[in-house]
PDB file of C-alpha atoms in Angstrom:
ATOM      1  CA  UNK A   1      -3.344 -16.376 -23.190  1.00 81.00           C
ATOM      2  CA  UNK A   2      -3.228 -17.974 -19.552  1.00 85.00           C
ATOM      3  CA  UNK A   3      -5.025 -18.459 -17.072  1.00 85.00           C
ATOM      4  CA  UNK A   4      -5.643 -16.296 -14.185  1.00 89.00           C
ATOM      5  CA  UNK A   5      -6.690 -17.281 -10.948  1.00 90.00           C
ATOM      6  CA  UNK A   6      -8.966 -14.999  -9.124  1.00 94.00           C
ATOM      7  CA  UNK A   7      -8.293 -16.020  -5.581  1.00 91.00           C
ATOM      8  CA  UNK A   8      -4.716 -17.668  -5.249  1.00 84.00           C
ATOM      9  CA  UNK A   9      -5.525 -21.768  -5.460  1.00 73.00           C
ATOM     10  CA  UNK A  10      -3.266 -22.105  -2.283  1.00 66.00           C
ATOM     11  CA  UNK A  11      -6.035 -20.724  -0.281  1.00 56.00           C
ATOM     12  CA  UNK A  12      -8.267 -23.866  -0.447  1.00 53.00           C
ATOM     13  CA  UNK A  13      -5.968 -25.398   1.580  1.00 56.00           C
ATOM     14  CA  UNK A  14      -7.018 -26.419   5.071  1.00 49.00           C
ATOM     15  CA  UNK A  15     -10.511 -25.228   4.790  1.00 73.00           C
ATOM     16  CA  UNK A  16      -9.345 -21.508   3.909  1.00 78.00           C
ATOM     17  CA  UNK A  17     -11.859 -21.386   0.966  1.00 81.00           C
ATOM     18  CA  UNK A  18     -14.864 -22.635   3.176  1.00 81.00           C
ATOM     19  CA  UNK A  19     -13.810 -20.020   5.961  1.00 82.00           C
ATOM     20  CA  UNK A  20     -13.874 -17.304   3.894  1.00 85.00           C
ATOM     21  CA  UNK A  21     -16.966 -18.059   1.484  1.00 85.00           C
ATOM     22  CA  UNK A  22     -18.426 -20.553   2.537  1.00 81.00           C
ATOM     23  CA  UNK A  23     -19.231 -24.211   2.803  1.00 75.00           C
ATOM     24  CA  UNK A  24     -21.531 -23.711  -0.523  1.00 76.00           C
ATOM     25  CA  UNK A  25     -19.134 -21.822  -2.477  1.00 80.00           C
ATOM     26  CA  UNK A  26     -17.862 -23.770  -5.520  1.00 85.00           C
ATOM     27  CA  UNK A  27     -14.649 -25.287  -5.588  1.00 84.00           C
ATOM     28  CA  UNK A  28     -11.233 -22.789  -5.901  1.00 85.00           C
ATOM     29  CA  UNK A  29     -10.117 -25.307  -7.937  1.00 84.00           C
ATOM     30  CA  UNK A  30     -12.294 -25.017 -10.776  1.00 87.00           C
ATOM     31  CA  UNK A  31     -12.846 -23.408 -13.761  1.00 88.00           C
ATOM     32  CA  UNK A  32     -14.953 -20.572 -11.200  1.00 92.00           C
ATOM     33  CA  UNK A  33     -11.949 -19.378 -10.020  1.00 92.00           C
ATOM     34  CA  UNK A  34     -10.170 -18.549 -13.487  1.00 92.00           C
ATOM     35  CA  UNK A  35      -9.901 -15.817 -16.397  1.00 93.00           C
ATOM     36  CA  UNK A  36      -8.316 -16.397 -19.666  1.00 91.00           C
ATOM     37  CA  UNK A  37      -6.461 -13.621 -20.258  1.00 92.00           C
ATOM     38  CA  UNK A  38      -3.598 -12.058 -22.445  1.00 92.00           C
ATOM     39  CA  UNK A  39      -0.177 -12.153 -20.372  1.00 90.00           C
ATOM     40  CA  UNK A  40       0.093  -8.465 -19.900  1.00 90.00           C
ATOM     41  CA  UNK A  41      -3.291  -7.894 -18.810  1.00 94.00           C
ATOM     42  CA  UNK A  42      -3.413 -10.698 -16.403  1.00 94.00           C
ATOM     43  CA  UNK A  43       0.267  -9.666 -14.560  1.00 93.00           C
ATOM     44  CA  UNK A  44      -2.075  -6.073 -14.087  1.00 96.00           C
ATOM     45  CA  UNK A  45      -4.851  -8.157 -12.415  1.00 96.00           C
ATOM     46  CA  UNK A  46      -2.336  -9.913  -9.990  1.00 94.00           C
ATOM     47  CA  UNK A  47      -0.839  -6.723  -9.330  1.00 94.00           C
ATOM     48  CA  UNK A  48      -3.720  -5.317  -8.402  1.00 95.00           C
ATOM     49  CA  UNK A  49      -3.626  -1.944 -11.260  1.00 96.00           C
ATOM     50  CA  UNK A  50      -7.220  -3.191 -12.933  1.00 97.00           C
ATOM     51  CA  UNK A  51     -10.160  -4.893 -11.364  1.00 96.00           C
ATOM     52  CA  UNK A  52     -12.750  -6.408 -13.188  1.00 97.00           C
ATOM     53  CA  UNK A  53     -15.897  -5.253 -12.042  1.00 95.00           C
ATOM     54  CA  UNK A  54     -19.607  -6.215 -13.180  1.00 95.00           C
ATOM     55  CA  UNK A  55     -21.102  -3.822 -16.249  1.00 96.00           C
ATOM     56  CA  UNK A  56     -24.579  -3.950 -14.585  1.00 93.00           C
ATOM     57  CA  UNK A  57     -24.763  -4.045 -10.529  1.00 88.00           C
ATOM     58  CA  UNK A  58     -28.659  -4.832 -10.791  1.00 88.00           C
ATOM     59  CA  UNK A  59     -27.856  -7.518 -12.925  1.00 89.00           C
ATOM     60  CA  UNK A  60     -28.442 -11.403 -11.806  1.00 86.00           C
ATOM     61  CA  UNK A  61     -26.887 -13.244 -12.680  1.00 89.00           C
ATOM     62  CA  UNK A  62     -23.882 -11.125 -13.470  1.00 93.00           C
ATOM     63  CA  UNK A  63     -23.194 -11.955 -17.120  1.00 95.00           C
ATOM     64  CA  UNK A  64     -21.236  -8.833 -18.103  1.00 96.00           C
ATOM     65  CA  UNK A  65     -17.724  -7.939 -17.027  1.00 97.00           C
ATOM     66  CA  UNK A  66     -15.532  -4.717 -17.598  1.00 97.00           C
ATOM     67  CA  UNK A  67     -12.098  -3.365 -17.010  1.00 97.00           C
ATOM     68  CA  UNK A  68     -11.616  -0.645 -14.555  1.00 97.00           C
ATOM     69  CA  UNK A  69      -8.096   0.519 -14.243  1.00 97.00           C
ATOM     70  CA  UNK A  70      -7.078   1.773 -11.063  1.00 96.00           C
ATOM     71  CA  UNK A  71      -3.269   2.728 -11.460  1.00 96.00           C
ATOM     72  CA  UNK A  72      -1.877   5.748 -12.778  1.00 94.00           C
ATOM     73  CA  UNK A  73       1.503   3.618 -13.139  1.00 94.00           C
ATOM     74  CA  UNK A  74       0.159   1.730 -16.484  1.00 96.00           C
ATOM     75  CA  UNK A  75      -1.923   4.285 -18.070  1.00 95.00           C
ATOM     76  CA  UNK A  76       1.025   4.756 -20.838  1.00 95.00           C
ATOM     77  CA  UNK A  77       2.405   0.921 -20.850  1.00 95.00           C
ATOM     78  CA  UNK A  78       1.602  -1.251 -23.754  1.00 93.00           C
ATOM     79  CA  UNK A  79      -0.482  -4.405 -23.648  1.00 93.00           C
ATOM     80  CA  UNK A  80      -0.907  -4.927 -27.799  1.00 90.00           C
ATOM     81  CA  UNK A  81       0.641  -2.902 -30.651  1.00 90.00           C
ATOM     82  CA  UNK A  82      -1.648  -0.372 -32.499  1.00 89.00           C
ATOM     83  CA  UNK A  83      -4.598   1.746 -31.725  1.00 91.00           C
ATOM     84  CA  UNK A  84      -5.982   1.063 -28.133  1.00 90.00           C
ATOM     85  CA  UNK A  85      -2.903  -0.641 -27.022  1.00 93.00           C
ATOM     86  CA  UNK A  86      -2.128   1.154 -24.279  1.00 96.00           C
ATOM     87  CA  UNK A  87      -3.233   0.602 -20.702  1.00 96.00           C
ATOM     88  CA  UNK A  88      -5.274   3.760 -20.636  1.00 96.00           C
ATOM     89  CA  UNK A  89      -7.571   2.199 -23.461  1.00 97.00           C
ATOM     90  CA  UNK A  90      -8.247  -0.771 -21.428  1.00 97.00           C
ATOM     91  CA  UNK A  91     -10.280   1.363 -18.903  1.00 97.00           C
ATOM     92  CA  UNK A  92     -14.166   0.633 -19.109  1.00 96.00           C
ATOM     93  CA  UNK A  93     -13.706  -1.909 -21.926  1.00 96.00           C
ATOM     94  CA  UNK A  94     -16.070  -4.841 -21.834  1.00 96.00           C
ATOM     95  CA  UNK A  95     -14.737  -8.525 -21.644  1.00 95.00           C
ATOM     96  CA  UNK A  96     -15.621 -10.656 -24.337  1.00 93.00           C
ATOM     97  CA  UNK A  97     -16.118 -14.790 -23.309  1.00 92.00           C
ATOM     98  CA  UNK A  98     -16.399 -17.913 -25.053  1.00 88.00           C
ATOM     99  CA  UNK A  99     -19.522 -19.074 -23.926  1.00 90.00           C
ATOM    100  CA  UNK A 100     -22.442 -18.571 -21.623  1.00 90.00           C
ATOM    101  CA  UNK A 101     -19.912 -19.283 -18.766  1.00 91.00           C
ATOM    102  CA  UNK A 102     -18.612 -16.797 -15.905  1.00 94.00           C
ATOM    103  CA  UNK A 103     -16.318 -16.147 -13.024  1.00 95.00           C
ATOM    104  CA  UNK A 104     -17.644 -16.700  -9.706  1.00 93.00           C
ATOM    105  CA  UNK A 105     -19.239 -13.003  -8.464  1.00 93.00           C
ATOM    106  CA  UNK A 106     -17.930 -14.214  -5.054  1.00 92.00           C
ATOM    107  CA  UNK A 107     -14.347 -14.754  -6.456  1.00 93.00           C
ATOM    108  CA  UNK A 108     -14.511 -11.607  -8.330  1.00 95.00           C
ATOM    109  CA  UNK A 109     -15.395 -10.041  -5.130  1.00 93.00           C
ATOM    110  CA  UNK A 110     -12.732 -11.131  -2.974  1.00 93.00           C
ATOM    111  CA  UNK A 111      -9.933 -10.063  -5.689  1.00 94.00           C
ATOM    112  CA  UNK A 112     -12.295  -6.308  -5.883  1.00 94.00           C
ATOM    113  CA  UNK A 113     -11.543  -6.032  -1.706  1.00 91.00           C
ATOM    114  CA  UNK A 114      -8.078  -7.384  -1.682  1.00 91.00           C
ATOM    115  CA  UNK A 115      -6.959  -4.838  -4.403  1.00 93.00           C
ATOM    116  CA  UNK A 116      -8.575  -1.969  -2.282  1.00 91.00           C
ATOM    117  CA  UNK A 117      -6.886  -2.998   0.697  1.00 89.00           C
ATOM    118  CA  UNK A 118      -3.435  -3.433  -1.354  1.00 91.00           C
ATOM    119  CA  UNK A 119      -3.323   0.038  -2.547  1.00 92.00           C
ATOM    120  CA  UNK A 120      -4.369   1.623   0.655  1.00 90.00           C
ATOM    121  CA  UNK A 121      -2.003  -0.594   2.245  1.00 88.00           C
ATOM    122  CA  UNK A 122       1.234   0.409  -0.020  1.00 89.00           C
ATOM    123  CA  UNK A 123      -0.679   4.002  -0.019  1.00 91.00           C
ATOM    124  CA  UNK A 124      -0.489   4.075  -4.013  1.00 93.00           C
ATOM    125  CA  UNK A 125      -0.433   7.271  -5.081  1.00 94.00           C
ATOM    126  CA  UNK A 126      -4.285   8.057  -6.132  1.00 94.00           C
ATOM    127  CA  UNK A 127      -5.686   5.256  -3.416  1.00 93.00           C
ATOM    128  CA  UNK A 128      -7.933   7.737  -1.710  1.00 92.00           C
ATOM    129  CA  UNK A 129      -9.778   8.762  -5.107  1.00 93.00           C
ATOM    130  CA  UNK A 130     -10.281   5.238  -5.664  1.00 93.00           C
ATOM    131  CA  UNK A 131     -11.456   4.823  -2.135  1.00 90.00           C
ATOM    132  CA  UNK A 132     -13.879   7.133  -2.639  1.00 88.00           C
ATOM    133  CA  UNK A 133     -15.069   6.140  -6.227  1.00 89.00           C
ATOM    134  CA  UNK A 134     -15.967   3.031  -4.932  1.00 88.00           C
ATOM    135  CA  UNK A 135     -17.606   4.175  -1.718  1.00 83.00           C
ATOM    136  CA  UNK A 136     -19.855   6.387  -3.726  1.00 79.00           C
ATOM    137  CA  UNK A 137     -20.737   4.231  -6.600  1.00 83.00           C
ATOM    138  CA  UNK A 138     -21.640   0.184  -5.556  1.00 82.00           C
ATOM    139  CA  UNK A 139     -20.099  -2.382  -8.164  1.00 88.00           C
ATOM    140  CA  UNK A 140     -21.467  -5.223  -6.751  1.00 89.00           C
ATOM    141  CA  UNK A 141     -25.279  -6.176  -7.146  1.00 84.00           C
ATOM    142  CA  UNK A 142     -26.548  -5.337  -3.109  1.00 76.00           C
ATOM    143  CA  UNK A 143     -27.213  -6.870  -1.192  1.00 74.00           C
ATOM    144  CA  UNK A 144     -25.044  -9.907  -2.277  1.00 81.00           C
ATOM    145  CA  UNK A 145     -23.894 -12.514   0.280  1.00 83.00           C
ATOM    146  CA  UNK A 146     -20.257 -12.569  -0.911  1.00 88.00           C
ATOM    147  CA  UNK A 147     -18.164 -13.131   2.222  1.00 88.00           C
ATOM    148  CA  UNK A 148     -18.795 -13.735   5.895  1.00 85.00           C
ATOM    149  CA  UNK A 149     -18.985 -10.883   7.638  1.00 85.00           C
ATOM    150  CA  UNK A 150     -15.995 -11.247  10.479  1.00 86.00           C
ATOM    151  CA  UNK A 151     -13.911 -12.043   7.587  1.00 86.00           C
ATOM    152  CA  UNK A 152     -14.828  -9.294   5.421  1.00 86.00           C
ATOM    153  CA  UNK A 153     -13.836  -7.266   8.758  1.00 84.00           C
ATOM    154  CA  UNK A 154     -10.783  -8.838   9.299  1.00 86.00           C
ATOM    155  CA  UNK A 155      -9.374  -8.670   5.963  1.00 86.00           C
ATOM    156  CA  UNK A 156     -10.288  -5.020   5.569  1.00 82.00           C
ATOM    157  CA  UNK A 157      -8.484  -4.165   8.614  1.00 81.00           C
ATOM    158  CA  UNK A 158      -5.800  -6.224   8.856  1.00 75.00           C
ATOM    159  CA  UNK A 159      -2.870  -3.801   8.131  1.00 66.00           C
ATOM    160  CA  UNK A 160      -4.615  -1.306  10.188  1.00 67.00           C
ATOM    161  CA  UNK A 161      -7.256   1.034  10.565  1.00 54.00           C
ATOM    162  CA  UNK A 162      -9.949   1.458   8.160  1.00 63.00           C
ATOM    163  CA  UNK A 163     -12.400   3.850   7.286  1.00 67.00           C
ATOM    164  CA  UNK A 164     -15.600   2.526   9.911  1.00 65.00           C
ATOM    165  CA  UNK A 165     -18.338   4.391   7.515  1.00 73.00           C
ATOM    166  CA  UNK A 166     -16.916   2.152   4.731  1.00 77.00           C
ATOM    167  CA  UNK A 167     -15.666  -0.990   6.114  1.00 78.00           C
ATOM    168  CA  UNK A 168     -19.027  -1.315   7.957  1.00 79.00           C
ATOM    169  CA  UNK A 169     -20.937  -0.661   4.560  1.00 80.00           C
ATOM    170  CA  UNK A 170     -19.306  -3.543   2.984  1.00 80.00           C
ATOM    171  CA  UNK A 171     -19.892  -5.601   5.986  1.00 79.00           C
ATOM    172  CA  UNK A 172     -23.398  -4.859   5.498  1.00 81.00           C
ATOM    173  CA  UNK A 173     -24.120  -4.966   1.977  1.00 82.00           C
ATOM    174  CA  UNK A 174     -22.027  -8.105   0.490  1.00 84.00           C
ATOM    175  CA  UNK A 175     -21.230  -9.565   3.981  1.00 86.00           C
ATOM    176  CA  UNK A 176     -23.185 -13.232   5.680  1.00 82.00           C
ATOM    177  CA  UNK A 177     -23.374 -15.019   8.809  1.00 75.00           C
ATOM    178  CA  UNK A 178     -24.123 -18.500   9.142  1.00 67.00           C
ATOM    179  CA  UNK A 179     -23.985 -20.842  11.894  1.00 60.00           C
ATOM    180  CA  UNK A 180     -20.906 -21.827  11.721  1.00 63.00           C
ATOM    181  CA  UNK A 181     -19.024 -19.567  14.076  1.00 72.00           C
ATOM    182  CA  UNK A 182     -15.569 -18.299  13.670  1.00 74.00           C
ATOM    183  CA  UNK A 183     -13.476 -17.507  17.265  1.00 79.00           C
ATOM    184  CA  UNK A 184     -11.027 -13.680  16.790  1.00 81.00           C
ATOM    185  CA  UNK A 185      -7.900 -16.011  16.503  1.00 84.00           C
ATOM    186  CA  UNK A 186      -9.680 -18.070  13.471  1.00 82.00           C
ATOM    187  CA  UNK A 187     -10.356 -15.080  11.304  1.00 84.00           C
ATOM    188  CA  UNK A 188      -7.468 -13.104  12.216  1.00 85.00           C
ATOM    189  CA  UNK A 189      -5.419 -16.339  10.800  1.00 85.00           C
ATOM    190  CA  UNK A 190      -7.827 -16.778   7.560  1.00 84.00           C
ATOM    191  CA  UNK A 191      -6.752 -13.327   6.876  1.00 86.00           C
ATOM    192  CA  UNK A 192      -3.060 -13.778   7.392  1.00 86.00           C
ATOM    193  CA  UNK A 193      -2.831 -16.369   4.762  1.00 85.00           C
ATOM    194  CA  UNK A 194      -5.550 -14.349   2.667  1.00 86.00           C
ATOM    195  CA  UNK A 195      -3.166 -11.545   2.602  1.00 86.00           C
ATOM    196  CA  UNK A 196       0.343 -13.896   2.660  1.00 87.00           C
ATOM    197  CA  UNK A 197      -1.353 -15.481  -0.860  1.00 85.00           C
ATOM    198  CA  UNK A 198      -1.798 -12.433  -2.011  1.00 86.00           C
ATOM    199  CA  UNK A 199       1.858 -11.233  -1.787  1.00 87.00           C
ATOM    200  CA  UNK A 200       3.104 -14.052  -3.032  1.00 86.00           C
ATOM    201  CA  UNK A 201       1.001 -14.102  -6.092  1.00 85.00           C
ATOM    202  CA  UNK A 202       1.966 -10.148  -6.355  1.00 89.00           C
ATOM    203  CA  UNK A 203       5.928 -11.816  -5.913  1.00 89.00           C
ATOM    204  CA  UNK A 204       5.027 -14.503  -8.763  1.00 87.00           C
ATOM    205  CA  UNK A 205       3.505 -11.522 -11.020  1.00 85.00           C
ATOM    206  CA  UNK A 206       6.194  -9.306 -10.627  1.00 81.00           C
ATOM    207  CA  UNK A 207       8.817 -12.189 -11.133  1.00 77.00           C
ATOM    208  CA  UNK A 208       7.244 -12.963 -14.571  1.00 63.00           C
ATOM    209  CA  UNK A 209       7.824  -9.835 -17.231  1.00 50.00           C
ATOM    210  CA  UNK A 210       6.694 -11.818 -20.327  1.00 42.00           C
ATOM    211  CA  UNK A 211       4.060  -9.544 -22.241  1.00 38.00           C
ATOM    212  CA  UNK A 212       4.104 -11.552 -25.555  1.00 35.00           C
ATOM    213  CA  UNK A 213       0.897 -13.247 -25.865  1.00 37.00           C
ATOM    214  CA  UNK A 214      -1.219 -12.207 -28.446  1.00 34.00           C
ATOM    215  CA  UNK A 215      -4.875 -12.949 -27.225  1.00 36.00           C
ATOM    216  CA  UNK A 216      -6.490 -10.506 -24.803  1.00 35.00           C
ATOM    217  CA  UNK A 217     -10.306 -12.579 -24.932  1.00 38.00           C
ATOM    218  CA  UNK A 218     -11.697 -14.361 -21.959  1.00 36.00           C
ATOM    219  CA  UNK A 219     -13.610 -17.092 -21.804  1.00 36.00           C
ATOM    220  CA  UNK A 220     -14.719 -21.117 -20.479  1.00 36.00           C
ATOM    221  CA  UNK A 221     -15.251 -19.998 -16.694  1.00 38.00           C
ATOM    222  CA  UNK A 222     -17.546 -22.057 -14.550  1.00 41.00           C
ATOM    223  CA  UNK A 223     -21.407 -20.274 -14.107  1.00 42.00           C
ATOM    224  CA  UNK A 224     -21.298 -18.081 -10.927  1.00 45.00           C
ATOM    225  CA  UNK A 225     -22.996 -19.783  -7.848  1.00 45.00           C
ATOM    226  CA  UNK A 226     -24.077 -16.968  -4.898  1.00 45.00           C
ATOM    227  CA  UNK A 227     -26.022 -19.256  -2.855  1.00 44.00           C
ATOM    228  CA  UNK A 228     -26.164 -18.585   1.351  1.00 45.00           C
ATOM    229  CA  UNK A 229     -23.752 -20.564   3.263  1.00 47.00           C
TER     230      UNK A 229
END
């Protein structure tokens, strides 16, 4: 197994973390920000093919995790020899942890919009279904404050235009203000490096074929902490 990080570590660097959840949000550096996961699985997580995504969206705290697979590409590719080894089988299936521990919903959040804006950005082939699943059907427990809201804006249009209707719903529903007030050039810069990280953990992922590990369980993440900025 190893350890994934949600949001790349290199982001809590000069105040990147505190910019883009806020000055309450717990540490990037700790266990929060993690996933223990089987090599295979975790390269698809950094690529951006599955997002985890809570079981429950009314639940609170969010204690149950699942798979969602959002890339054609791996549906035949194997992840563990025998029955339910392919990618295909990992869609839906429920993560199993160690203890009463979980990933930060904030974290988890921030990796769900990233890996939209990826695929629309590279215009994977099926991006506009998933677009639209997600649009439709809310993963996230709302209204959650997640993100800031000029960031959440930022990052979704950075590469471009984005759909208003949708952009604006996230804004709404898992977005938060707080006093501290960010000028155009500060968030437009936040999201550089946001999306810079991002490619260079896609770079690392890609770089690193191994699929040999033989434990696909999750488990000793720090408890989830969604308090207001």
């Amino acid at each position: 197994m190893i350890a994934a990080h949600i949001v790349p570590l290199f982001l809590d660097s000069d105040e990147i973390g505190k910019i883009l959840f806020g000055s309450r949000a717990p540490d990037l550096r700790r266990a929060g920000n993690s996933l223990l996961l089987r090599k295979s699985i975790e390269k698809w997580f950094d690529t951006y093919h599955i997002l985890i995504v809570p079981v429950n969206p009314r639940e609170a705290p969010i204690m149950r995790w699942r798979i969602d697979v959002i890339s054609s590409s791996i549906k035949n590719a194997m992840w563990a020899d025998g029955p339910g080894g392919l990618g295909r089988d990992l869609d839906g299936r429920e993560l199993t942890f160690c203890n009463e521990n979980r990933p930060v919903s904030r974290f988890m959040y921030f990796h769900f919009l990233m890996a939209l804006v990826r695929i629309k950005d590279v215009k994977r082939h099926g991006w506009q279904d998933v677009w639209a699943r997600y649009y439709q059907q809310r993963q996230f427990p709302t209204p959650g404050n997640y993100m800031r809201q000029s960031m959440l804006l930022a990052l979704a249009t950075h590469f471009g235009t984005a759909d208003v209707n949708i952009v604006e719903s996230w804004i709404k529903d898992y977005g938060f203000e707080s006093p501290l007030k960010l000028t155009e050039e500060e968030t437009q810069e936040a999201a550089r490096r946001a999306h810079m990280a991002m490619e260079q953990a896609i770079a690392r992922a890609d770089g690193d074929r191994s699929m040999t590990d033989s434990n696909s369980s999750i488990g000793d993440e720090d408890e989830d902490e969604d308090e207001d900025d």
